[in-house]
Amino acid sequence: MQDVTEWRSVAAATGAADRAAAEEGVRRAYRDAGLAEPGRIVWADSPRSAVRAVRALTDPGRSVREEVRTRPWAEERRHAYDALGPAGWSARWSATGAQLWETTSALAERIRAGVVADLAPDEADEPAVRMVLLDAVLGQHDAAWLAAFEGGTGRLDGLARVARNAGWWWPFERTVVISERPEVLHRDEAGRLDHGEGPALAYRDGFALYAWRGMPVPAAFLGELATLTPERIRAEENAELRRVMLEYYGYERYLAESGAQPVHRDEAGILWRIAMAEDEDVVMVEVVNSTPEPDGTHRTYWLRVPPATRTAREGVAWTFGLTGDAYVPVRQT
């Protein structure tokens, strides 16, 4: 069984697909499923374009996702489970697929939502678009399961070859539609879509998703971040976007430039409160590191604490999972 690192790279791969390799993987998947190879393969520049292409197909035959992906997937899982036993299968999943599942499944769901938003602005059109998305094999974004099945019977080798070389694809009896991989992918340390200066995910045809630390944001919103002021932040009616503005602007800078006043001081630090219209207050504790930096200065830190916090000591205690009365540091470091 190979290291999960390879499949992590597959899931995050960007740039042009290796079309020849992906098409060979498709043909292998059809042969392994006992099907005739598709007579036509159509390429699309993104999952959005692929959905459009699928809806425009004439006489592609029925979807064969069940035979190509679902059935061999289930058989391979059953084989692994029988060979390893419950504990062994659980250990394998923990060491492989579980490490990729959360980020890849979340990314796939964001792509689905983006496709629906672009192609079905009217709610009445959503079911038709979602039905097409249900027929997709996720290619590179099936990496979590393919990592867990690595080194099995070989029944998934065709699917794995497509995943290593392309994005989502739609298998029908006579026609296959395959999407290119994204050209741009930016994520934060937690694996969430995140970019403050453009799309966090973008395909060559312009299909793109914008996000700040995992939260979807409008494209125009990002362009405004560089010119933020405390007044503009306070004026934002959308509470989630206002929080993004605060994070980007910086709590310390906002406090300084908005003329905020501390609400409590004690030996643990200074408690600040930012009142937010139609949203919970932002409460921060300002603490100074007692250990000096190499130049002799002492670094200041800002700790976000629950809105109900009333004292700086209580806030610092909360960051350690303690109550204010239980927080009695022997010495600061």
Short mmCIF file of C-alpha atoms in Angstrom, two decimals:
data_model
loop_
_atom_site.label_atom_id
_atom_site.label_comp_id
_atom_site.label_asym_id
_atom_site.label_seq_id
_atom_site.Cartn_x
_atom_site.Cartn_y
_atom_site.Cartn_z
CA MET A 1 0.00 0.00 0.00
CA GLN A 2 1.47 3.31 -1.09
CA ASP A 3 1.89 6.37 1.06
CA VAL A 4 -1.19 8.60 1.24
CA THR A 5 1.05 11.52 0.19
CA GLU A 6 0.66 10.64 -3.47
CA TRP A 7 -3.13 10.73 -3.27
CA ARG A 8 -3.03 13.99 -1.35
CA SER A 9 -1.12 15.44 -4.30
CA VAL A 10 -3.64 13.96 -6.73
CA ALA A 11 -6.55 15.60 -4.90
CA ALA A 12 -4.80 18.99 -4.98
CA ALA A 13 -3.38 18.75 -8.51
CA THR A 14 -3.83 21.72 -10.83
CA GLY A 15 -2.96 22.32 -14.46
CA ALA A 16 -3.82 20.67 -17.73
CA ALA A 17 -5.00 17.08 -17.67
CA ASP A 18 -3.00 14.33 -19.32
CA ARG A 19 -5.78 13.58 -21.75
CA ALA A 20 -4.27 10.50 -23.33
CA ALA A 21 -3.63 8.88 -19.94
CA ALA A 22 -7.09 9.81 -18.64
CA GLU A 23 -8.80 8.43 -21.75
CA GLU A 24 -6.89 5.15 -21.42
CA GLY A 25 -8.06 5.00 -17.80
CA VAL A 26 -11.66 5.45 -18.94
CA ARG A 27 -11.35 2.63 -21.47
CA ARG A 28 -9.77 0.39 -18.83
CA ALA A 29 -12.62 1.14 -16.41
CA TYR A 30 -15.18 0.21 -19.06
CA ARG A 31 -13.39 -3.03 -19.93
CA ASP A 32 -13.06 -3.99 -16.26
CA ALA A 33 -16.80 -3.40 -15.87
CA GLY A 34 -17.52 -5.72 -18.79
CA LEU A 35 -18.69 -2.87 -21.00
CA ALA A 36 -17.80 -1.92 -24.56
CA GLU A 37 -15.43 1.03 -24.68
CA PRO A 38 -17.17 4.37 -25.29
CA GLY A 39 -17.18 5.51 -28.89
CA ARG A 40 -16.78 9.19 -28.05
CA ILE A 41 -14.94 11.16 -25.38
CA VAL A 42 -15.77 14.84 -24.91
CA TRP A 43 -13.51 17.17 -22.92
CA ALA A 44 -14.76 20.19 -20.97
CA ASP A 45 -12.82 22.96 -19.27
CA SER A 46 -14.53 22.68 -15.87
CA PRO A 47 -17.27 20.76 -14.05
CA ARG A 48 -19.61 23.60 -14.98
CA SER A 49 -18.81 23.25 -18.68
CA ALA A 50 -19.03 19.47 -18.33
CA VAL A 51 -22.57 19.69 -16.95
CA ARG A 52 -23.50 21.89 -19.89
CA ALA A 53 -21.91 19.37 -22.27
CA VAL A 54 -23.77 16.46 -20.69
CA ARG A 55 -27.09 18.27 -20.99
CA ALA A 56 -26.36 18.95 -24.67
CA LEU A 57 -25.49 15.33 -25.57
CA THR A 58 -27.63 13.57 -28.12
CA ASP A 59 -28.07 9.82 -27.74
CA PRO A 60 -25.18 9.15 -25.30
CA GLY A 61 -26.92 6.07 -23.93
CA ARG A 62 -27.78 5.54 -20.30
CA SER A 63 -25.45 6.41 -17.43
CA VAL A 64 -23.14 3.51 -16.55
CA ARG A 65 -21.81 5.02 -13.35
CA GLU A 66 -23.24 2.08 -11.41
CA GLU A 67 -21.21 -0.45 -13.42
CA VAL A 68 -18.05 1.65 -13.81
CA ARG A 69 -17.74 3.14 -10.34
CA THR A 70 -20.37 2.16 -7.76
CA ARG A 71 -20.34 -1.61 -8.14
CA PRO A 72 -16.55 -2.16 -8.37
CA TRP A 73 -16.12 0.32 -5.51
CA ALA A 74 -18.41 -1.77 -3.29
CA GLU A 75 -16.74 -5.02 -4.33
CA GLU A 76 -13.28 -3.64 -3.58
CA ARG A 77 -14.39 -2.40 -0.18
CA ARG A 78 -15.92 -5.79 0.61
CA HIS A 79 -12.70 -7.53 -0.47
CA ALA A 80 -10.57 -5.26 1.74
CA TYR A 81 -12.93 -5.60 4.68
CA ASP A 82 -12.98 -9.41 4.41
CA ALA A 83 -9.20 -9.60 4.07
CA LEU A 84 -8.39 -7.21 6.89
CA GLY A 85 -11.29 -7.67 9.29
CA PRO A 86 -13.12 -4.81 11.03
CA ALA A 87 -10.11 -3.60 13.01
CA GLY A 88 -7.74 -3.92 10.06
CA TRP A 89 -10.04 -2.05 7.70
CA SER A 90 -10.56 0.69 10.27
CA ALA A 91 -6.79 1.04 10.68
CA ARG A 92 -6.26 1.20 6.94
CA TRP A 93 -8.94 3.86 6.50
CA SER A 94 -7.48 5.89 9.36
CA ALA A 95 -4.01 5.75 7.79
CA THR A 96 -5.18 6.62 4.27
CA GLY A 97 -8.59 7.88 3.22
CA ALA A 98 -9.55 9.45 6.54
CA GLN A 99 -6.65 11.87 6.17
CA LEU A 100 -8.05 13.18 2.87
CA TRP A 101 -11.77 12.74 3.29
CA GLU A 102 -12.76 15.96 5.03
CA THR A 103 -10.91 18.35 2.71
CA THR A 104 -11.71 16.56 -0.56
CA SER A 105 -15.39 15.98 0.23
CA ALA A 106 -15.79 19.60 1.33
CA LEU A 107 -14.12 20.81 -1.85
CA ALA A 108 -16.34 18.60 -4.01
CA GLU A 109 -19.43 19.93 -2.27
CA ARG A 110 -18.29 23.51 -2.84
CA ILE A 111 -17.79 22.78 -6.53
CA ARG A 112 -21.29 21.27 -6.77
CA ALA A 113 -22.76 24.32 -5.06
CA GLY A 114 -20.87 26.63 -7.40
CA VAL A 115 -22.06 24.76 -10.49
CA VAL A 116 -25.67 24.87 -9.28
CA ALA A 117 -25.41 28.58 -8.48
CA ASP A 118 -24.03 29.35 -11.95
CA LEU A 119 -26.29 27.10 -14.02
CA ALA A 120 -29.51 27.30 -12.01
CA PRO A 121 -30.07 30.90 -10.88
CA ASP A 122 -33.78 30.03 -10.80
CA GLU A 123 -34.63 27.50 -8.07
CA ALA A 124 -36.88 25.64 -10.48
CA ASP A 125 -33.82 24.71 -12.56
CA GLU A 126 -31.82 23.28 -9.65
CA PRO A 127 -33.14 19.68 -9.71
CA ALA A 128 -32.09 19.15 -13.34
CA VAL A 129 -28.55 20.39 -12.67
CA ARG A 130 -28.24 18.35 -9.48
CA MET A 131 -29.37 15.22 -11.32
CA VAL A 132 -26.51 15.62 -13.79
CA LEU A 133 -24.04 16.12 -10.93
CA LEU A 134 -25.22 12.85 -9.35
CA ASP A 135 -23.96 10.98 -12.42
CA ALA A 136 -20.40 12.31 -12.02
CA VAL A 137 -17.38 10.24 -11.07
CA LEU A 138 -15.18 12.64 -9.13
CA GLY A 139 -11.79 11.78 -10.62
CA GLN A 140 -9.07 13.44 -8.58
CA HIS A 141 -11.56 14.21 -5.81
CA ASP A 142 -12.17 10.48 -5.27
CA ALA A 143 -8.62 10.38 -3.90
CA ALA A 144 -9.63 9.49 -0.34
CA TRP A 145 -11.26 6.18 -1.29
CA LEU A 146 -8.68 5.35 -3.94
CA ALA A 147 -5.94 5.83 -1.34
CA ALA A 148 -7.67 3.31 0.93
CA PHE A 149 -8.06 0.79 -1.90
CA GLU A 150 -4.45 1.10 -3.14
CA GLY A 151 -2.82 -2.30 -3.61
CA GLY A 152 -6.12 -4.19 -3.90
CA THR A 153 -7.40 -6.48 -6.64
CA GLY A 154 -6.74 -4.09 -9.52
CA ARG A 155 -10.43 -3.64 -10.35
CA LEU A 156 -10.10 0.09 -9.72
CA ASP A 157 -6.93 0.66 -11.76
CA GLY A 158 -8.83 2.39 -14.55
CA LEU A 159 -10.60 4.71 -12.14
CA ALA A 160 -7.30 5.47 -10.41
CA ARG A 161 -5.65 6.28 -13.75
CA VAL A 162 -8.36 8.81 -14.59
CA ALA A 163 -8.11 10.33 -11.10
CA ARG A 164 -4.36 10.81 -11.43
CA ASN A 165 -4.74 12.61 -14.72
CA ALA A 166 -8.07 14.48 -14.86
CA GLY A 167 -11.01 15.93 -12.98
CA TRP A 168 -14.64 14.86 -12.81
CA TRP A 169 -16.14 12.66 -15.52
CA TRP A 170 -19.51 11.37 -16.67
CA PRO A 171 -19.71 7.80 -18.07
CA PHE A 172 -22.52 6.87 -20.46
CA GLU A 173 -22.91 3.84 -22.70
CA ARG A 174 -21.58 5.52 -25.83
CA THR A 175 -20.14 8.82 -24.65
CA VAL A 176 -17.93 10.05 -21.82
CA VAL A 177 -17.55 13.69 -20.75
CA ILE A 178 -14.36 14.54 -18.82
CA SER A 179 -13.51 17.79 -17.05
CA GLU A 180 -10.10 19.38 -16.88
CA ARG A 181 -8.52 19.94 -13.47
CA PRO A 182 -8.50 23.43 -11.94
CA GLU A 183 -5.78 25.87 -12.90
CA VAL A 184 -5.71 27.54 -9.47
CA LEU A 185 -6.22 26.15 -5.97
CA HIS A 186 -5.49 28.10 -2.77
CA ARG A 187 -6.20 26.63 0.66
CA ASP A 188 -5.31 27.53 4.23
CA GLU A 189 -3.49 25.32 6.71
CA ALA A 190 -6.78 23.59 7.57
CA GLY A 191 -7.38 22.67 3.93
CA ARG A 192 -10.20 25.18 3.44
CA LEU A 193 -10.52 27.30 0.30
CA ASP A 194 -8.82 30.59 1.12
CA HIS A 195 -7.44 33.48 -0.92
CA GLY A 196 -7.67 37.20 -0.32
CA GLU A 197 -6.49 38.42 -3.73
CA GLY A 198 -8.55 36.47 -6.24
CA PRO A 199 -10.29 33.14 -6.74
CA ALA A 200 -9.43 30.34 -4.34
CA LEU A 201 -10.36 27.82 -7.04
CA ALA A 202 -10.41 28.58 -10.77
CA TYR A 203 -10.77 26.64 -14.00
CA ARG A 204 -9.60 27.63 -17.47
CA ASP A 205 -13.13 28.60 -18.64
CA GLY A 206 -13.59 31.17 -15.87
CA PHE A 207 -15.58 29.00 -13.46
CA ALA A 208 -14.26 30.08 -10.06
CA LEU A 209 -14.96 30.00 -6.35
CA TYR A 210 -13.99 32.80 -3.97
CA ALA A 211 -13.43 32.18 -0.28
CA TRP A 212 -11.79 33.54 2.82
CA ARG A 213 -10.76 30.85 5.33
CA GLY A 214 -13.38 28.51 3.96
CA MET A 215 -16.27 30.97 3.85
CA PRO A 216 -17.71 31.73 0.39
CA VAL A 217 -17.48 35.41 -0.50
CA PRO A 218 -18.50 37.41 -3.59
CA ALA A 219 -15.70 38.16 -6.07
CA ALA A 220 -16.23 41.93 -5.74
CA PHE A 221 -15.93 41.68 -1.96
CA LEU A 222 -12.26 40.67 -2.13
CA GLY A 223 -11.39 43.72 -4.21
CA GLU A 224 -12.70 45.93 -1.43
CA LEU A 225 -10.58 44.46 1.35
CA ALA A 226 -7.50 46.56 0.57
CA THR A 227 -9.46 49.80 1.10
CA LEU A 228 -11.31 48.90 4.30
CA THR A 229 -11.93 51.43 7.05
CA PRO A 230 -13.54 50.97 10.48
CA GLU A 231 -16.57 52.88 9.19
CA ARG A 232 -16.97 50.53 6.23
CA ILE A 233 -16.67 47.49 8.50
CA ARG A 234 -19.36 48.81 10.84
CA ALA A 235 -21.62 49.59 7.88
CA GLU A 236 -21.54 46.03 6.48
CA GLU A 237 -24.96 44.47 7.08
CA ASN A 238 -23.93 40.86 6.45
CA ALA A 239 -22.55 39.58 9.77
CA GLU A 240 -20.39 36.86 8.18
CA LEU A 241 -18.80 39.26 5.71
CA ARG A 242 -18.21 41.73 8.54
CA ARG A 243 -16.28 39.06 10.43
CA VAL A 244 -14.14 38.43 7.35
CA MET A 245 -13.47 42.16 7.12
CA LEU A 246 -12.38 42.24 10.76
CA GLU A 247 -10.04 39.28 10.32
CA TYR A 248 -8.48 40.80 7.22
CA TYR A 249 -8.22 44.29 8.70
CA GLY A 250 -6.84 43.03 11.99
CA TYR A 251 -8.48 43.29 15.39
CA GLU A 252 -5.62 45.32 16.88
CA ARG A 253 -5.71 47.81 14.02
CA TYR A 254 -9.48 48.08 14.20
CA LEU A 255 -9.38 48.73 17.94
CA ALA A 256 -6.73 51.40 17.53
CA GLU A 257 -8.38 53.21 14.61
CA SER A 258 -11.95 52.98 15.84
CA GLY A 259 -11.18 54.66 19.17
CA ALA A 260 -12.25 51.63 21.18
CA GLN A 261 -11.75 51.68 24.94
CA PRO A 262 -10.78 48.75 27.18
CA VAL A 263 -13.55 47.39 29.37
CA HIS A 264 -11.39 45.65 31.98
CA ARG A 265 -7.78 45.38 33.11
CA ASP A 266 -6.12 42.96 35.51
CA GLU A 267 -2.84 41.09 35.93
CA ALA A 268 -3.71 38.77 33.02
CA GLY A 269 -4.12 41.52 30.43
CA ILE A 270 -6.63 43.98 28.95
CA LEU A 271 -10.13 43.06 27.82
CA TRP A 272 -11.52 44.83 24.75
CA ARG A 273 -15.06 44.66 23.37
CA ILE A 274 -16.21 45.57 19.85
CA ALA A 275 -19.98 46.00 19.63
CA MET A 276 -21.42 44.65 16.38
CA ALA A 277 -24.89 45.57 15.13
CA GLU A 278 -27.15 42.51 14.76
CA ASP A 279 -24.29 40.20 15.73
CA GLU A 280 -22.50 39.05 18.86
CA ASP A 281 -19.80 41.34 20.25
CA VAL A 282 -16.18 40.64 19.35
CA VAL A 283 -14.27 40.31 22.62
CA MET A 284 -10.48 40.18 22.72
CA VAL A 285 -7.88 39.89 25.46
CA GLU A 286 -4.64 41.78 24.94
CA VAL A 287 -1.77 39.94 26.62
CA VAL A 288 1.95 40.67 26.69
CA ASN A 289 4.43 37.80 26.47
CA SER A 290 6.61 37.91 29.56
CA THR A 291 9.50 36.32 27.65
CA PRO A 292 11.43 39.03 25.77
CA GLU A 293 12.24 38.79 22.08
CA PRO A 294 15.91 38.73 21.04
CA ASP A 295 15.85 42.53 20.74
CA GLY A 296 14.53 42.89 24.28
CA THR A 297 10.96 43.84 23.34
CA HIS A 298 7.88 41.96 24.54
CA ARG A 299 5.40 40.74 21.94
CA THR A 300 1.70 41.54 22.33
CA TYR A 301 -0.91 38.90 21.48
CA TRP A 302 -4.65 39.21 20.90
CA LEU A 303 -6.85 36.33 21.99
CA ARG A 304 -10.45 36.04 20.74
CA VAL A 305 -12.66 34.93 23.65
CA PRO A 306 -16.43 34.30 24.12
CA PRO A 307 -18.73 37.36 24.09
CA ALA A 308 -19.84 36.70 27.67
CA THR A 309 -16.29 37.17 29.03
CA ARG A 310 -16.19 39.91 31.68
CA THR A 311 -12.56 40.04 32.79
CA ALA A 312 -9.18 39.62 31.12
CA ARG A 313 -8.31 36.84 33.57
CA GLU A 314 -11.49 34.97 32.70
CA GLY A 315 -10.67 35.29 29.01
CA VAL A 316 -7.12 33.97 29.34
CA ALA A 317 -8.39 31.13 31.55
CA TRP A 318 -10.91 30.18 28.85
CA THR A 319 -8.10 29.69 26.32
CA PHE A 320 -6.71 27.00 28.65
CA GLY A 321 -10.10 25.39 29.20
CA LEU A 322 -10.33 26.72 32.75
CA THR A 323 -12.58 29.03 34.74
CA GLY A 324 -11.25 32.35 35.98
CA ASP A 325 -11.05 31.07 39.56
CA ALA A 326 -9.09 27.96 38.51
CA TYR A 327 -6.54 29.90 36.44
CA VAL A 328 -3.56 30.43 38.74
CA PRO A 329 -0.35 30.34 36.68
CA VAL A 330 2.75 29.49 38.71
CA ARG A 331 4.95 31.40 36.31
CA GLN A 332 4.56 33.00 32.93
CA THR A 333 6.60 31.91 29.90
#
